[in-house]
Amino acid sequence: MAACASDGVELQGAAVPAITSLDEFVFGVAPRPVRCGRGVEIGAGKVIPEINFTLPPIDINRDNWPEIRRQYTEMITGVTQRAVDLGVEDLLVEFETLPPMTVHPEWGAEITSLLAEHLQNAFEKHGLRSALRLTPNDTRDHVRPPRMRGGYYWDGMVELFHAAARAGADLIAIESTGGKEISDEGLMSADLRTMVFALGVLAPRDMRFLWTEIVAACREGQIVPSGDTACGFANTAMVLADKRMIPTVFAAVVRVASVPRGLVAYESGAIGPSKDCAYEGPYIKAITGVPISMEGRTAAGA
């Protein structure tokens, strides 16, 4: 089982950053390392590879479920075998559910269990230390306007949070979207005032609500509440700027403005590592001292 969640990071008052010198700002080392899964220590002195995979285009339904299970089995078998062949000692695997797997939480839990079983087998047969990060979708915006604090989609998310540990997950993360409908409007008009309201007021309020629930589920199952990402905000700005649809300077400001919402997860009890697509990660690490994941130059998403 993974390490239990801590009480989070104290950031009140005249806080001093956890890392105050660039000499201490080193890959693979964090002041608050995380121990989880089958003997994995993140931030304790070495860089640990993390892999994420998903399905090719396919309808996710009960009729296709045997094929979906087969594809996930093929992927995790290939990943673990390749890790063994390369002499990898520690591996972090992220299972980011596809939306129907959160809407139907039993589907997400079933694939989580399948992946966890293969990781356990690789540990027992080859000594491959590993941890499984489950990232449910934020499906609350499937209804418009979004219902952020109740309703069918929120209930499905909560059910999957609480099923995670039983299914074999070692960590929970999420790409949350509270405030995104306002953020999207601010991005398309390059309106800084609107972006600050979305990222500095609406998103942090939602993060507090959401991460209180995630941390409670993780404590219940004795697994790690890892972190969130501003993918739906700052990464959207990055893509729009790359397409010359908004100014690149504005996108850079949005990137930094996304940091406060991310910090709320750690105030609420998250302990890292942050998600790979959270490009605000270096700020999070410097301020809180938790380990982070980063997309490398060869990552598909980067």
XYZ file of C-alpha atoms in Angstrom:
302
model
C 0.000 0.000 0.000
C 1.042 3.603 -0.504
C 2.040 5.949 2.245
C -0.776 7.701 4.062
C -1.574 11.289 3.199
C -0.031 13.996 5.337
C -1.884 17.048 6.588
C -0.675 19.016 3.585
C 1.683 21.948 3.337
C 1.481 24.929 5.669
C 1.488 28.071 3.524
C -0.101 30.607 5.842
C 1.418 33.867 6.985
C 4.877 35.025 5.942
C 5.777 31.686 4.416
C 9.331 30.957 3.328
C 9.702 28.857 0.156
C 10.823 25.299 0.793
C 13.655 25.766 -1.713
C 15.534 29.055 -1.467
C 18.647 28.313 -3.520
C 19.051 27.195 -7.133
C 21.759 24.821 -5.891
C 18.981 22.929 -4.080
C 16.618 23.008 -7.072
C 17.676 19.639 -8.451
C 15.953 16.982 -10.545
C 14.986 13.953 -8.476
C 15.373 15.646 -5.098
C 12.622 17.297 -3.057
C 12.508 18.449 0.581
C 9.294 16.451 1.076
C 9.806 13.094 -0.668
C 6.844 10.758 -1.157
C 6.925 7.008 -0.506
C 4.198 4.959 -2.134
C 3.246 1.800 -3.954
C 5.676 -1.092 -4.080
C 8.677 0.603 -2.474
C 8.860 3.695 -4.683
C 10.449 6.824 -3.200
C 9.798 9.961 -5.235
C 12.048 12.953 -4.619
C 14.515 10.943 -2.551
C 17.513 11.294 -4.858
C 16.780 9.979 -8.329
C 14.610 10.739 -11.322
C 11.858 8.137 -11.747
C 10.266 7.564 -15.160
C 6.504 7.965 -15.408
C 4.450 6.614 -18.285
C 0.923 7.423 -19.349
C -1.046 5.575 -22.023
C -4.514 5.589 -23.477
C -6.689 3.756 -25.959
C -6.772 4.278 -29.718
C -10.129 5.578 -31.017
C -12.821 3.199 -29.782
C -16.336 3.465 -28.420
C -16.223 2.800 -24.705
C -19.213 0.659 -23.895
C -20.049 -2.772 -22.538
C -20.076 -4.351 -26.003
C -16.434 -3.312 -26.540
C -15.337 -3.963 -22.976
C -13.436 -7.241 -23.641
C -11.412 -5.460 -26.348
C -10.763 -2.507 -24.039
C -9.480 -4.839 -21.338
C -7.300 -6.611 -23.880
C -5.729 -3.372 -25.045
C -4.960 -2.171 -21.532
C -3.520 -5.606 -20.724
C -1.307 -5.438 -23.798
C -0.118 -1.935 -22.894
C 0.750 -2.637 -19.271
C 2.410 -5.962 -20.160
C 4.547 -4.215 -22.759
C 5.449 -1.390 -20.392
C 6.513 -3.630 -17.532
C 8.463 -5.997 -19.792
C 10.295 -3.103 -21.418
C 11.091 -1.631 -18.003
C 12.547 -4.964 -16.908
C 14.548 -5.284 -20.134
C 16.020 -1.808 -19.614
C 16.912 -2.467 -15.999
C 14.500 0.167 -14.669
C 14.334 -0.083 -10.888
C 11.398 2.253 -10.176
C 8.410 3.109 -12.353
C 5.384 5.353 -11.980
C 2.394 4.434 -14.151
C -0.465 6.867 -14.649
C -3.902 5.676 -15.648
C -5.848 8.705 -16.782
C -9.392 7.519 -17.252
C -11.392 8.341 -20.344
C -14.617 10.239 -19.513
C -17.014 7.250 -19.672
C -14.790 5.488 -17.112
C -15.487 8.256 -14.609
C -19.145 8.619 -15.536
C -19.338 4.848 -14.891
C -16.873 4.598 -11.978
C -17.018 0.813 -11.867
C -15.365 0.801 -15.307
C -12.513 3.009 -14.122
C -12.064 0.867 -11.019
C -11.965 -2.307 -13.101
C -9.146 -1.058 -15.335
C -7.302 0.253 -12.283
C -7.480 -3.221 -10.754
C -6.229 -4.805 -13.993
C -3.203 -2.491 -14.136
C -2.430 -2.884 -10.437
C -2.449 -6.669 -10.773
C 0.142 -6.570 -13.556
C 2.340 -4.151 -11.627
C 2.203 -6.425 -8.589
C 3.138 -9.411 -10.741
C 6.134 -7.524 -12.170
C 7.233 -6.651 -8.656
C 6.968 -10.237 -7.432
C 8.649 -11.782 -10.496
C 11.271 -9.170 -11.362
C 11.563 -6.865 -8.369
C 10.255 -3.886 -10.386
C 9.235 -1.258 -7.849
C 6.218 0.675 -9.069
C 3.287 2.869 -8.148
C -0.012 3.405 -9.948
C -1.443 6.910 -10.227
C -5.180 7.050 -10.960
C -6.378 10.282 -12.582
C -10.175 10.431 -12.863
C -11.705 12.982 -15.209
C -13.391 16.136 -14.012
C -16.721 15.424 -15.690
C -18.724 18.133 -13.948
C -18.759 20.240 -17.109
C -20.585 17.518 -19.051
C -23.729 19.404 -18.169
C -24.044 23.110 -19.032
C -23.800 25.219 -17.054
C -21.506 22.980 -14.983
C -22.814 21.642 -11.684
C -19.681 21.821 -9.575
C -20.854 20.664 -6.142
C -23.500 18.035 -6.739
C -25.390 16.006 -9.271
C -24.885 12.883 -11.338
C -21.388 13.605 -12.636
C -20.009 14.755 -9.298
C -21.388 11.632 -7.639
C -19.556 9.459 -10.164
C -16.279 11.242 -9.476
C -16.648 10.811 -5.720
C -17.455 7.125 -6.136
C -14.272 6.600 -8.144
C -12.182 8.556 -5.604
C -13.361 6.219 -2.857
C -12.999 3.079 -4.997
C -9.399 3.884 -5.954
C -7.602 2.250 -3.052
C -9.729 -0.896 -3.158
C -8.965 -1.195 -6.871
C -5.214 -0.975 -6.280
C -4.333 2.663 -7.011
C -1.453 4.114 -5.014
C -2.019 7.790 -5.814
C -4.898 9.999 -6.998
C -4.541 13.065 -9.217
C -6.943 15.094 -11.328
C -7.093 17.807 -13.993
C -9.791 19.931 -12.426
C -11.730 22.590 -14.302
C -13.419 24.831 -11.746
C -13.682 28.313 -13.257
C -12.822 27.165 -16.762
C -15.944 28.578 -18.417
C -14.847 32.056 -17.255
C -11.192 31.337 -18.058
C -12.071 30.338 -21.628
C -13.853 33.637 -22.165
C -10.883 35.547 -20.763
C -8.438 33.656 -22.968
C -10.290 34.258 -26.207
C -10.495 37.993 -25.505
C -7.029 38.217 -23.871
C -8.752 39.837 -20.894
C -6.354 39.806 -17.950
C -8.952 40.959 -15.418
C -11.235 38.040 -16.317
C -8.334 35.555 -16.177
C -7.311 36.773 -12.732
C -10.895 36.369 -11.522
C -11.086 32.828 -12.958
C -7.671 31.677 -11.705
C -7.452 33.709 -8.511
C -11.007 33.488 -7.185
C -13.226 30.862 -8.813
C -10.625 28.127 -9.363
C -9.136 28.239 -5.829
C -12.610 28.074 -4.282
C -13.386 24.999 -6.328
C -9.982 23.465 -5.558
C -10.662 23.760 -1.837
C -14.002 21.987 -2.238
C -12.694 19.301 -4.606
C -9.437 18.508 -2.825
C -11.111 18.257 0.565
C -13.081 15.340 -0.913
C -10.051 13.773 -2.638
C -7.891 13.964 0.483
C -10.670 12.430 2.585
C -10.940 9.522 0.131
C -7.170 9.016 0.148
C -6.971 9.023 3.922
C -9.797 6.518 4.031
C -7.898 4.200 1.682
C -4.402 5.081 2.966
C -3.154 6.175 -0.442
C -1.479 9.362 -1.656
C -3.354 12.494 -2.788
C -0.796 13.632 -5.339
C -1.772 16.811 -7.188
C -3.734 18.774 -9.743
C -2.854 20.568 -12.979
C -3.848 23.812 -14.669
C -3.916 21.979 -17.996
C -7.369 23.295 -18.856
C -6.222 26.859 -18.205
C -2.535 27.564 -18.773
C -1.901 24.758 -21.259
C -4.882 25.930 -23.283
C -3.303 29.389 -23.335
C -0.011 27.865 -24.493
C -1.671 26.094 -27.424
C -3.645 29.180 -28.450
C -0.478 31.288 -28.351
C 1.384 28.712 -30.433
C -1.363 29.075 -33.051
C -1.003 32.881 -32.916
C -4.557 33.244 -31.643
C -3.540 35.128 -28.470
C -0.334 36.976 -27.519
C 2.489 34.790 -26.245
C 3.191 37.261 -23.442
C -0.409 36.923 -22.284
C -0.067 33.109 -22.290
C 3.111 33.404 -20.215
C 1.304 35.560 -17.648
C -1.525 33.014 -17.498
C 1.051 30.294 -16.826
C 2.279 32.076 -13.686
C -1.236 33.115 -12.670
C -2.211 29.428 -12.528
C 0.136 28.753 -9.602
C -2.129 29.914 -6.713
C -4.969 27.552 -7.682
C -2.479 24.662 -7.713
C -1.201 25.530 -4.253
C -4.675 25.045 -2.798
C -4.446 21.292 -3.405
C -1.331 21.119 -1.208
C -2.861 23.338 1.470
C -5.774 20.894 1.493
C -3.597 17.802 1.988
C -2.029 16.815 -1.331
C 1.617 15.775 -0.994
C 2.806 15.272 -4.585
C 4.005 14.432 -7.050
C 2.170 16.937 -9.229
C 0.970 15.816 -12.652
C 3.327 15.811 -15.622
C 1.219 18.294 -17.609
C 1.203 20.766 -14.699
C 3.780 23.141 -16.131
C 3.345 25.219 -12.989
C 5.145 22.339 -11.264
C 8.524 24.063 -10.746
C 6.790 26.868 -8.823
C 4.880 24.291 -6.770
C 8.088 22.434 -5.926
C 9.995 25.575 -4.988
C 7.213 26.866 -2.733
C 5.994 23.651 -1.091
C 8.950 21.271 -1.382
C 6.841 18.423 -2.789
C 8.162 16.357 -5.719
C 6.753 17.002 -9.190
C 6.357 15.148 -12.463
C 7.475 16.802 -15.682
C 6.958 16.080 -19.346
C 10.334 15.662 -21.025
C 11.287 16.971 -24.445
C 10.304 13.649 -26.041
C 6.883 13.452 -24.355
C 3.978 13.443 -26.803
C 2.172 16.113 -24.829
C 5.162 18.464 -24.818
